[in-house]
Amino acid sequence: MINILKNWDLFLPQMVIGSVIGALLSVIGILLVLRNMTFFGVTLSQAVTFSVAFSLFMAWENELAPIVISMILIFPMLLLRKNNSFKEEVILGILFVFFASLSQVLLSLGGNVQNHLLASYFGDILTSQVKLNSLSVWLALFSFILYIALFRRFLFLSFDREEYRIQIGNPILYDTLFYMILSVAVTVAVNLLGSFYSIAHMLIPVFTLLPFVKSTRSLAILCILFSILGTAGGFLLSLTGINYHGEEIYFPTSSLIILFMCVLSFSFILVRSLLKRF
């Protein structure tokens, strides 16, 4: 294992970034599940992957470029999603393959887009060069604080939209804020850590813990802890090499984090099933 104590300054920023972004995504995932928007979140991550690849292709080095593109893309997606002429899953499925195809088209245009596009899918915290004081990290932190501050209002809006309209008024402002926070969080996560990482943290903690708790506050806290545990556990496992044909092999960090979270999730579900039988 790589000596973490001697090299903590190399690993700490990546671990903190992964934990913060993962925690934000895990709490956002609660409302995505409650609003029946799970597939929307997956499709959004694909759209964000395209926006990141497109920004790289256009040589827009500003960190805000993919965030702005994602914010622009999310509203047509919402309009199509609410189109009653078609089933929501059909529209989102079409959008998913549409953005995936657009990303693939960029590959044929050359440049270094292919490497960046693969990184947008799989990512790797360990090799990330992002710093803790980068604009992306500050945006993620700001989004997290704003989301927590408005969580009850977002929750009220998710459970009973008509009652919210009667008691408080038109929900368009807070709807817009929610989707802005969602697009910022997913874009930062995809840009730094990959789309698979963002999808895993949005879905796995909620999927695992929702059957165990009834309070949304407790669920949010447990999702954050689960996300941080998954990030730290997978991160440490990725620093443990295995000997394969005389070579020391180290597995990609982001992928091991996702696998570690899946194993934790299945373990929780298995224990719960066994306890129900006895």
PDB file of C-alpha atoms in Angstrom:
ATOM      1  CA  MET A   1       0.000   0.000   0.000  1.00  0.00           C
ATOM      2  CA  ILE A   2       1.190   3.507  -0.781  1.00  0.00           C
ATOM      3  CA  ASN A   3       2.228   5.236   2.455  1.00  0.00           C
ATOM      4  CA  ILE A   4      -0.698   7.559   3.065  1.00  0.00           C
ATOM      5  CA  LEU A   5       0.775   9.257   6.123  1.00  0.00           C
ATOM      6  CA  LYS A   6       3.886  10.343   4.235  1.00  0.00           C
ATOM      7  CA  ASN A   7       1.920  11.460   1.169  1.00  0.00           C
ATOM      8  CA  TRP A   8      -1.295  12.740   2.781  1.00  0.00           C
ATOM      9  CA  ASP A   9      -0.876  16.149   1.108  1.00  0.00           C
ATOM     10  CA  LEU A  10      -1.151  14.423  -2.291  1.00  0.00           C
ATOM     11  CA  PHE A  11      -4.321  12.476  -1.463  1.00  0.00           C
ATOM     12  CA  LEU A  12      -6.243  14.712   0.931  1.00  0.00           C
ATOM     13  CA  PRO A  13      -7.526  17.275  -1.638  1.00  0.00           C
ATOM     14  CA  GLN A  14      -8.875  14.527  -3.916  1.00  0.00           C
ATOM     15  CA  MET A  15     -10.505  12.682  -1.018  1.00  0.00           C
ATOM     16  CA  VAL A  16     -12.117  15.878   0.300  1.00  0.00           C
ATOM     17  CA  ILE A  17     -13.356  16.851  -3.165  1.00  0.00           C
ATOM     18  CA  GLY A  18     -14.779  13.385  -3.778  1.00  0.00           C
ATOM     19  CA  SER A  19     -16.481  13.344  -0.375  1.00  0.00           C
ATOM     20  CA  VAL A  20     -17.985  16.834  -0.675  1.00  0.00           C
ATOM     21  CA  ILE A  21     -19.330  16.324  -4.182  1.00  0.00           C
ATOM     22  CA  GLY A  22     -20.513  12.813  -3.366  1.00  0.00           C
ATOM     23  CA  ALA A  23     -22.345  14.064  -0.267  1.00  0.00           C
ATOM     24  CA  LEU A  24     -24.062  16.812  -2.267  1.00  0.00           C
ATOM     25  CA  LEU A  25     -25.143  14.360  -4.952  1.00  0.00           C
ATOM     26  CA  SER A  26     -26.419  11.837  -2.394  1.00  0.00           C
ATOM     27  CA  VAL A  27     -28.722  14.419  -0.787  1.00  0.00           C
ATOM     28  CA  ILE A  28     -29.923  15.666  -4.178  1.00  0.00           C
ATOM     29  CA  GLY A  29     -30.662  12.039  -5.023  1.00  0.00           C
ATOM     30  CA  ILE A  30     -33.315  11.986  -2.273  1.00  0.00           C
ATOM     31  CA  LEU A  31     -35.454  14.533  -4.100  1.00  0.00           C
ATOM     32  CA  LEU A  32     -34.794  12.910  -7.466  1.00  0.00           C
ATOM     33  CA  VAL A  33     -36.215   9.652  -6.105  1.00  0.00           C
ATOM     34  CA  LEU A  34     -39.160  11.359  -4.385  1.00  0.00           C
ATOM     35  CA  ARG A  35     -39.974  13.265  -7.579  1.00  0.00           C
ATOM     36  CA  ASN A  36     -39.631  10.087  -9.678  1.00  0.00           C
ATOM     37  CA  MET A  37     -36.788  11.726 -11.593  1.00  0.00           C
ATOM     38  CA  THR A  38     -34.167   8.980 -11.343  1.00  0.00           C
ATOM     39  CA  PHE A  39     -33.951   8.424 -15.094  1.00  0.00           C
ATOM     40  CA  PHE A  40     -33.917  12.198 -15.583  1.00  0.00           C
ATOM     41  CA  GLY A  41     -30.795  12.407 -13.392  1.00  0.00           C
ATOM     42  CA  VAL A  42     -29.088   9.677 -15.423  1.00  0.00           C
ATOM     43  CA  THR A  43     -29.994  11.434 -18.687  1.00  0.00           C
ATOM     44  CA  LEU A  44     -28.784  14.756 -17.303  1.00  0.00           C
ATOM     45  CA  SER A  45     -25.402  13.228 -16.502  1.00  0.00           C
ATOM     46  CA  GLN A  46     -25.164  12.142 -20.148  1.00  0.00           C
ATOM     47  CA  ALA A  47     -26.062  15.653 -21.313  1.00  0.00           C
ATOM     48  CA  VAL A  48     -23.435  17.078 -18.966  1.00  0.00           C
ATOM     49  CA  THR A  49     -20.852  14.663 -20.382  1.00  0.00           C
ATOM     50  CA  PHE A  50     -21.554  16.153 -23.793  1.00  0.00           C
ATOM     51  CA  SER A  51     -21.299  19.722 -22.459  1.00  0.00           C
ATOM     52  CA  VAL A  52     -17.903  18.927 -20.890  1.00  0.00           C
ATOM     53  CA  ALA A  53     -16.636  17.303 -24.101  1.00  0.00           C
ATOM     54  CA  PHE A  54     -17.984  20.179 -26.209  1.00  0.00           C
ATOM     55  CA  SER A  55     -16.292  22.776 -24.007  1.00  0.00           C
ATOM     56  CA  LEU A  56     -13.004  20.914 -24.330  1.00  0.00           C
ATOM     57  CA  PHE A  57     -13.398  20.653 -28.099  1.00  0.00           C
ATOM     58  CA  MET A  58     -14.028  24.399 -28.334  1.00  0.00           C
ATOM     59  CA  ALA A  59     -10.955  25.001 -26.141  1.00  0.00           C
ATOM     60  CA  TRP A  60     -13.046  26.848 -23.552  1.00  0.00           C
ATOM     61  CA  GLU A  61     -10.793  26.435 -20.561  1.00  0.00           C
ATOM     62  CA  ASN A  62     -13.038  28.444 -18.233  1.00  0.00           C
ATOM     63  CA  GLU A  63     -14.604  26.145 -15.614  1.00  0.00           C
ATOM     64  CA  LEU A  64     -17.930  27.948 -16.002  1.00  0.00           C
ATOM     65  CA  ALA A  65     -18.366  26.966 -19.673  1.00  0.00           C
ATOM     66  CA  PRO A  66     -19.707  23.391 -19.165  1.00  0.00           C
ATOM     67  CA  ILE A  67     -21.857  24.596 -16.232  1.00  0.00           C
ATOM     68  CA  VAL A  68     -23.506  27.270 -18.378  1.00  0.00           C
ATOM     69  CA  ILE A  69     -24.101  24.785 -21.218  1.00  0.00           C
ATOM     70  CA  SER A  70     -25.636  22.295 -18.767  1.00  0.00           C
ATOM     71  CA  MET A  71     -27.948  24.988 -17.384  1.00  0.00           C
ATOM     72  CA  ILE A  72     -29.070  25.785 -20.920  1.00  0.00           C
ATOM     73  CA  LEU A  73     -29.666  22.111 -21.748  1.00  0.00           C
ATOM     74  CA  ILE A  74     -31.662  21.256 -18.624  1.00  0.00           C
ATOM     75  CA  PHE A  75     -34.699  23.411 -19.423  1.00  0.00           C
ATOM     76  CA  PRO A  76     -35.490  21.942 -22.881  1.00  0.00           C
ATOM     77  CA  MET A  77     -35.113  18.536 -21.211  1.00  0.00           C
ATOM     78  CA  LEU A  78     -37.680  19.528 -18.581  1.00  0.00           C
ATOM     79  CA  LEU A  79     -40.107  20.810 -21.221  1.00  0.00           C
ATOM     80  CA  LEU A  80     -39.835  17.583 -23.205  1.00  0.00           C
ATOM     81  CA  ARG A  81     -40.176  15.556 -20.017  1.00  0.00           C
ATOM     82  CA  LYS A  82     -43.482  17.247 -19.197  1.00  0.00           C
ATOM     83  CA  ASN A  83     -44.865  16.707 -22.684  1.00  0.00           C
ATOM     84  CA  ASN A  84     -47.988  14.630 -22.085  1.00  0.00           C
ATOM     85  CA  SER A  85     -48.033  13.357 -25.670  1.00  0.00           C
ATOM     86  CA  PHE A  86     -45.357  10.765 -24.895  1.00  0.00           C
ATOM     87  CA  LYS A  87     -44.267   8.681 -21.958  1.00  0.00           C
ATOM     88  CA  GLU A  88     -41.520  10.299 -19.931  1.00  0.00           C
ATOM     89  CA  GLU A  89     -39.249   7.227 -20.113  1.00  0.00           C
ATOM     90  CA  VAL A  90     -39.425   7.264 -23.915  1.00  0.00           C
ATOM     91  CA  ILE A  91     -38.416  10.926 -24.162  1.00  0.00           C
ATOM     92  CA  LEU A  92     -35.602  10.557 -21.644  1.00  0.00           C
ATOM     93  CA  GLY A  93     -34.364   7.420 -23.411  1.00  0.00           C
ATOM     94  CA  ILE A  94     -34.245   9.304 -26.712  1.00  0.00           C
ATOM     95  CA  LEU A  95     -32.422  12.221 -25.068  1.00  0.00           C
ATOM     96  CA  PHE A  96     -29.947   9.805 -23.498  1.00  0.00           C
ATOM     97  CA  VAL A  97     -28.907   8.281 -26.826  1.00  0.00           C
ATOM     98  CA  PHE A  98     -29.044  11.729 -28.487  1.00  0.00           C
ATOM     99  CA  PHE A  99     -26.432  13.219 -26.151  1.00  0.00           C
ATOM    100  CA  ALA A 100     -24.372  10.020 -26.222  1.00  0.00           C
ATOM    101  CA  SER A 101     -24.307  10.216 -30.028  1.00  0.00           C
ATOM    102  CA  LEU A 102     -23.351  13.883 -29.980  1.00  0.00           C
ATOM    103  CA  SER A 103     -20.446  13.044 -27.701  1.00  0.00           C
ATOM    104  CA  GLN A 104     -19.392  10.250 -30.067  1.00  0.00           C
ATOM    105  CA  VAL A 105     -19.477  12.645 -33.034  1.00  0.00           C
ATOM    106  CA  LEU A 106     -16.923  14.828 -31.262  1.00  0.00           C
ATOM    107  CA  LEU A 107     -14.523  11.880 -31.206  1.00  0.00           C
ATOM    108  CA  SER A 108     -14.311  11.890 -34.995  1.00  0.00           C
ATOM    109  CA  LEU A 109     -13.218  15.530 -34.998  1.00  0.00           C
ATOM    110  CA  GLY A 110      -9.846  14.643 -33.498  1.00  0.00           C
ATOM    111  CA  GLY A 111      -7.867  16.570 -30.948  1.00  0.00           C
ATOM    112  CA  ASN A 112      -7.628  15.425 -27.360  1.00  0.00           C
ATOM    113  CA  VAL A 113     -11.390  15.130 -26.966  1.00  0.00           C
ATOM    114  CA  GLN A 114     -11.330  11.330 -26.848  1.00  0.00           C
ATOM    115  CA  ASN A 115      -9.150  11.199 -23.737  1.00  0.00           C
ATOM    116  CA  HIS A 116     -11.212  13.868 -22.022  1.00  0.00           C
ATOM    117  CA  LEU A 117     -14.464  12.176 -23.006  1.00  0.00           C
ATOM    118  CA  LEU A 118     -13.332   8.872 -21.507  1.00  0.00           C
ATOM    119  CA  ALA A 119     -12.336  10.764 -18.361  1.00  0.00           C
ATOM    120  CA  SER A 120     -15.800  12.342 -18.301  1.00  0.00           C
ATOM    121  CA  TYR A 121     -17.343   8.873 -18.183  1.00  0.00           C
ATOM    122  CA  PHE A 122     -15.015   7.094 -15.778  1.00  0.00           C
ATOM    123  CA  GLY A 123     -12.985   9.828 -14.077  1.00  0.00           C
ATOM    124  CA  ASP A 124     -10.351   9.136 -11.442  1.00  0.00           C
ATOM    125  CA  ILE A 125     -10.046  11.072  -8.207  1.00  0.00           C
ATOM    126  CA  LEU A 126      -6.474   9.936  -7.636  1.00  0.00           C
ATOM    127  CA  THR A 127      -5.155  11.545 -10.819  1.00  0.00           C
ATOM    128  CA  SER A 128      -7.332  14.650 -10.611  1.00  0.00           C
ATOM    129  CA  GLN A 129      -5.265  17.843 -10.640  1.00  0.00           C
ATOM    130  CA  VAL A 130      -8.041  20.026  -9.274  1.00  0.00           C
ATOM    131  CA  LYS A 131      -7.239  22.113  -6.209  1.00  0.00           C
ATOM    132  CA  LEU A 132      -9.409  22.686  -3.159  1.00  0.00           C
ATOM    133  CA  ASN A 133      -9.581  26.422  -3.904  1.00  0.00           C
ATOM    134  CA  SER A 134     -10.711  25.979  -7.522  1.00  0.00           C
ATOM    135  CA  LEU A 135     -13.845  27.677  -8.833  1.00  0.00           C
ATOM    136  CA  SER A 136     -15.593  24.326  -9.370  1.00  0.00           C
ATOM    137  CA  VAL A 137     -15.114  23.269  -5.763  1.00  0.00           C
ATOM    138  CA  TRP A 138     -16.363  26.615  -4.442  1.00  0.00           C
ATOM    139  CA  LEU A 139     -19.429  26.374  -6.694  1.00  0.00           C
ATOM    140  CA  ALA A 140     -20.102  22.860  -5.422  1.00  0.00           C
ATOM    141  CA  LEU A 141     -19.802  24.020  -1.804  1.00  0.00           C
ATOM    142  CA  PHE A 142     -22.070  27.002  -2.419  1.00  0.00           C
ATOM    143  CA  SER A 143     -24.647  24.755  -4.096  1.00  0.00           C
ATOM    144  CA  PHE A 144     -24.470  22.335  -1.166  1.00  0.00           C
ATOM    145  CA  ILE A 145     -25.056  25.102   1.405  1.00  0.00           C
ATOM    146  CA  LEU A 146     -27.913  26.605  -0.633  1.00  0.00           C
ATOM    147  CA  TYR A 147     -29.500  23.195  -1.123  1.00  0.00           C
ATOM    148  CA  ILE A 148     -29.369  22.373   2.606  1.00  0.00           C
ATOM    149  CA  ALA A 149     -30.800  25.814   3.469  1.00  0.00           C
ATOM    150  CA  LEU A 150     -33.742  25.315   1.083  1.00  0.00           C
ATOM    151  CA  PHE A 151     -34.146  21.566   1.583  1.00  0.00           C
ATOM    152  CA  ARG A 152     -37.462  21.787   3.489  1.00  0.00           C
ATOM    153  CA  ARG A 153     -38.991  24.017   0.856  1.00  0.00           C
ATOM    154  CA  PHE A 154     -37.801  21.732  -1.931  1.00  0.00           C
ATOM    155  CA  LEU A 155     -39.224  18.786   0.014  1.00  0.00           C
ATOM    156  CA  PHE A 156     -42.600  20.476   0.479  1.00  0.00           C
ATOM    157  CA  LEU A 157     -42.676  21.237  -3.223  1.00  0.00           C
ATOM    158  CA  SER A 158     -41.854  17.617  -4.046  1.00  0.00           C
ATOM    159  CA  PHE A 159     -44.554  16.074  -1.834  1.00  0.00           C
ATOM    160  CA  ASP A 160     -47.506  18.352  -2.524  1.00  0.00           C
ATOM    161  CA  ARG A 161     -47.130  20.839  -5.342  1.00  0.00           C
ATOM    162  CA  GLU A 162     -50.744  22.025  -5.258  1.00  0.00           C
ATOM    163  CA  GLU A 163     -50.690  22.654  -1.513  1.00  0.00           C
ATOM    164  CA  TYR A 164     -47.446  24.564  -1.933  1.00  0.00           C
ATOM    165  CA  ARG A 165     -49.116  26.746  -4.576  1.00  0.00           C
ATOM    166  CA  ILE A 166     -52.039  27.466  -2.233  1.00  0.00           C
ATOM    167  CA  GLN A 167     -49.976  28.234   0.873  1.00  0.00           C
ATOM    168  CA  ILE A 168     -46.910  29.948  -0.582  1.00  0.00           C
ATOM    169  CA  GLY A 169     -47.524  30.799  -4.231  1.00  0.00           C
ATOM    170  CA  ASN A 170     -46.027  30.065  -7.623  1.00  0.00           C
ATOM    171  CA  PRO A 171     -43.217  27.513  -7.229  1.00  0.00           C
ATOM    172  CA  ILE A 172     -41.299  28.585 -10.346  1.00  0.00           C
ATOM    173  CA  LEU A 173     -38.532  30.374  -8.394  1.00  0.00           C
ATOM    174  CA  TYR A 174     -37.691  27.399  -6.198  1.00  0.00           C
ATOM    175  CA  ASP A 175     -38.125  24.981  -9.076  1.00  0.00           C
ATOM    176  CA  THR A 176     -35.552  27.008 -10.996  1.00  0.00           C
ATOM    177  CA  LEU A 177     -33.191  27.078  -8.016  1.00  0.00           C
ATOM    178  CA  PHE A 178     -33.480  23.316  -7.590  1.00  0.00           C
ATOM    179  CA  TYR A 179     -32.631  22.638 -11.228  1.00  0.00           C
ATOM    180  CA  MET A 180     -29.777  25.147 -11.154  1.00  0.00           C
ATOM    181  CA  ILE A 181     -28.294  23.419  -8.108  1.00  0.00           C
ATOM    182  CA  LEU A 182     -28.802  20.034  -9.777  1.00  0.00           C
ATOM    183  CA  SER A 183     -27.077  21.111 -12.990  1.00  0.00           C
ATOM    184  CA  VAL A 184     -24.153  22.701 -11.120  1.00  0.00           C
ATOM    185  CA  ALA A 185     -23.641  19.651  -8.884  1.00  0.00           C
ATOM    186  CA  VAL A 186     -23.798  17.138 -11.727  1.00  0.00           C
ATOM    187  CA  THR A 187     -21.589  19.238 -14.026  1.00  0.00           C
ATOM    188  CA  VAL A 188     -18.888  19.707 -11.400  1.00  0.00           C
ATOM    189  CA  ALA A 189     -19.033  15.998 -10.535  1.00  0.00           C
ATOM    190  CA  VAL A 190     -18.802  14.883 -14.164  1.00  0.00           C
ATOM    191  CA  ASN A 191     -16.081  17.399 -14.988  1.00  0.00           C
ATOM    192  CA  LEU A 192     -13.902  16.370 -12.050  1.00  0.00           C
ATOM    193  CA  LEU A 193     -14.866  12.791 -11.254  1.00  0.00           C
ATOM    194  CA  GLY A 194     -16.848  11.295 -14.156  1.00  0.00           C
ATOM    195  CA  SER A 195     -20.511  10.675 -14.959  1.00  0.00           C
ATOM    196  CA  PHE A 196     -20.559   7.148 -13.488  1.00  0.00           C
ATOM    197  CA  TYR A 197     -19.322   8.571 -10.186  1.00  0.00           C
ATOM    198  CA  SER A 198     -22.114  11.172 -10.160  1.00  0.00           C
ATOM    199  CA  ILE A 199     -24.829   8.634 -10.996  1.00  0.00           C
ATOM    200  CA  ALA A 200     -23.578   6.245  -8.301  1.00  0.00           C
ATOM    201  CA  HIS A 201     -23.659   8.876  -5.556  1.00  0.00           C
ATOM    202  CA  MET A 202     -27.087  10.154  -6.618  1.00  0.00           C
ATOM    203  CA  LEU A 203     -28.717   6.721  -6.588  1.00  0.00           C
ATOM    204  CA  ILE A 204     -26.902   4.160  -4.423  1.00  0.00           C
ATOM    205  CA  PRO A 205     -27.141   5.868  -0.982  1.00  0.00           C
ATOM    206  CA  VAL A 206     -30.859   6.635  -1.375  1.00  0.00           C
ATOM    207  CA  PHE A 207     -31.610   3.195  -2.804  1.00  0.00           C
ATOM    208  CA  THR A 208     -29.801   1.567   0.123  1.00  0.00           C
ATOM    209  CA  LEU A 209     -31.094   3.628   3.028  1.00  0.00           C
ATOM    210  CA  LEU A 210     -34.643   4.607   2.046  1.00  0.00           C
ATOM    211  CA  PRO A 211     -36.176   1.314   3.333  1.00  0.00           C
ATOM    212  CA  PHE A 212     -34.505   1.804   6.737  1.00  0.00           C
ATOM    213  CA  VAL A 213     -35.620   5.335   7.684  1.00  0.00           C
ATOM    214  CA  LYS A 214     -38.815   7.370   7.449  1.00  0.00           C
ATOM    215  CA  SER A 215     -37.482  10.806   8.370  1.00  0.00           C
ATOM    216  CA  THR A 216     -36.047  12.766   5.442  1.00  0.00           C
ATOM    217  CA  ARG A 217     -33.649  14.552   7.781  1.00  0.00           C
ATOM    218  CA  SER A 218     -32.273  11.246   9.035  1.00  0.00           C
ATOM    219  CA  LEU A 219     -32.166   9.960   5.473  1.00  0.00           C
ATOM    220  CA  ALA A 220     -30.137  12.995   4.355  1.00  0.00           C
ATOM    221  CA  ILE A 221     -27.630  12.580   7.193  1.00  0.00           C
ATOM    222  CA  LEU A 222     -27.265   8.845   6.577  1.00  0.00           C
ATOM    223  CA  CYS A 223     -26.878   9.372   2.824  1.00  0.00           C
ATOM    224  CA  ILE A 224     -24.064  11.844   3.459  1.00  0.00           C
ATOM    225  CA  LEU A 225     -22.333   9.401   5.822  1.00  0.00           C
ATOM    226  CA  PHE A 226     -22.818   6.523   3.383  1.00  0.00           C
ATOM    227  CA  SER A 227     -21.386   8.595   0.535  1.00  0.00           C
ATOM    228  CA  ILE A 228     -18.349   9.682   2.565  1.00  0.00           C
ATOM    229  CA  LEU A 229     -17.755   6.113   3.777  1.00  0.00           C
ATOM    230  CA  GLY A 230     -17.987   4.803   0.216  1.00  0.00           C
ATOM    231  CA  THR A 231     -15.583   7.455  -1.054  1.00  0.00           C
ATOM    232  CA  ALA A 232     -13.030   6.889   1.712  1.00  0.00           C
ATOM    233  CA  GLY A 233     -13.277   3.091   1.539  1.00  0.00           C
ATOM    234  CA  GLY A 234     -12.926   2.904  -2.239  1.00  0.00           C
ATOM    235  CA  PHE A 235     -10.138   5.474  -2.179  1.00  0.00           C
ATOM    236  CA  LEU A 236      -8.093   3.473   0.338  1.00  0.00           C
ATOM    237  CA  LEU A 237      -8.691   0.224  -1.557  1.00  0.00           C
ATOM    238  CA  SER A 238      -7.368   1.819  -4.745  1.00  0.00           C
ATOM    239  CA  LEU A 239      -4.074   2.507  -2.950  1.00  0.00           C
ATOM    240  CA  THR A 240      -3.692  -1.214  -2.201  1.00  0.00           C
ATOM    241  CA  GLY A 241      -1.920  -2.872  -5.094  1.00  0.00           C
ATOM    242  CA  ILE A 242      -2.106  -6.545  -6.012  1.00  0.00           C
ATOM    243  CA  ASN A 243       0.679  -8.637  -7.483  1.00  0.00           C
ATOM    244  CA  TYR A 244      -0.248  -9.843 -10.970  1.00  0.00           C
ATOM    245  CA  HIS A 245       2.390 -11.733 -12.980  1.00  0.00           C
ATOM    246  CA  GLY A 246       5.151 -10.048 -11.050  1.00  0.00           C
ATOM    247  CA  GLU A 247       3.734  -6.551 -11.417  1.00  0.00           C
ATOM    248  CA  GLU A 248       2.068  -4.341  -8.827  1.00  0.00           C
ATOM    249  CA  ILE A 249      -1.389  -3.434 -10.162  1.00  0.00           C
ATOM    250  CA  TYR A 250      -3.430  -0.494  -8.851  1.00  0.00           C
ATOM    251  CA  PHE A 251      -7.090  -0.205  -9.850  1.00  0.00           C
ATOM    252  CA  PRO A 252      -8.763   3.097 -10.836  1.00  0.00           C
ATOM    253  CA  THR A 253     -10.009   4.967  -7.780  1.00  0.00           C
ATOM    254  CA  SER A 254     -13.395   6.187  -9.052  1.00  0.00           C
ATOM    255  CA  SER A 255     -14.371   2.712 -10.249  1.00  0.00           C
ATOM    256  CA  LEU A 256     -13.375   1.118  -6.935  1.00  0.00           C
ATOM    257  CA  ILE A 257     -15.400   3.723  -5.043  1.00  0.00           C
ATOM    258  CA  ILE A 258     -18.484   2.778  -7.075  1.00  0.00           C
ATOM    259  CA  LEU A 259     -17.859  -0.960  -6.580  1.00  0.00           C
ATOM    260  CA  PHE A 260     -17.279  -0.465  -2.856  1.00  0.00           C
ATOM    261  CA  MET A 261     -20.566   1.457  -2.562  1.00  0.00           C
ATOM    262  CA  CYS A 262     -22.395  -1.311  -4.450  1.00  0.00           C
ATOM    263  CA  VAL A 263     -20.972  -3.980  -2.120  1.00  0.00           C
ATOM    264  CA  LEU A 264     -22.011  -1.899   0.908  1.00  0.00           C
ATOM    265  CA  SER A 265     -25.477  -1.455  -0.559  1.00  0.00           C
ATOM    266  CA  PHE A 266     -25.990  -5.161  -1.275  1.00  0.00           C
ATOM    267  CA  SER A 267     -24.686  -6.002   2.204  1.00  0.00           C
ATOM    268  CA  PHE A 268     -27.216  -3.669   3.836  1.00  0.00           C
ATOM    269  CA  ILE A 269     -30.041  -5.124   1.756  1.00  0.00           C
ATOM    270  CA  LEU A 270     -28.953  -8.705   2.488  1.00  0.00           C
ATOM    271  CA  VAL A 271     -28.777  -8.067   6.245  1.00  0.00           C
ATOM    272  CA  ARG A 272     -32.220  -6.430   6.173  1.00  0.00           C
ATOM    273  CA  SER A 273     -33.682  -9.418   4.308  1.00  0.00           C
ATOM    274  CA  LEU A 274     -32.159 -11.868   6.757  1.00  0.00           C
ATOM    275  CA  LEU A 275     -33.438  -9.908   9.771  1.00  0.00           C
ATOM    276  CA  LYS A 276     -36.955  -9.918   8.314  1.00  0.00           C
ATOM    277  CA  ARG A 277     -36.931 -13.702   8.092  1.00  0.00           C
ATOM    278  CA  PHE A 278     -35.944 -14.234  11.727  1.00  0.00           C
TER     279      PHE A 278
END
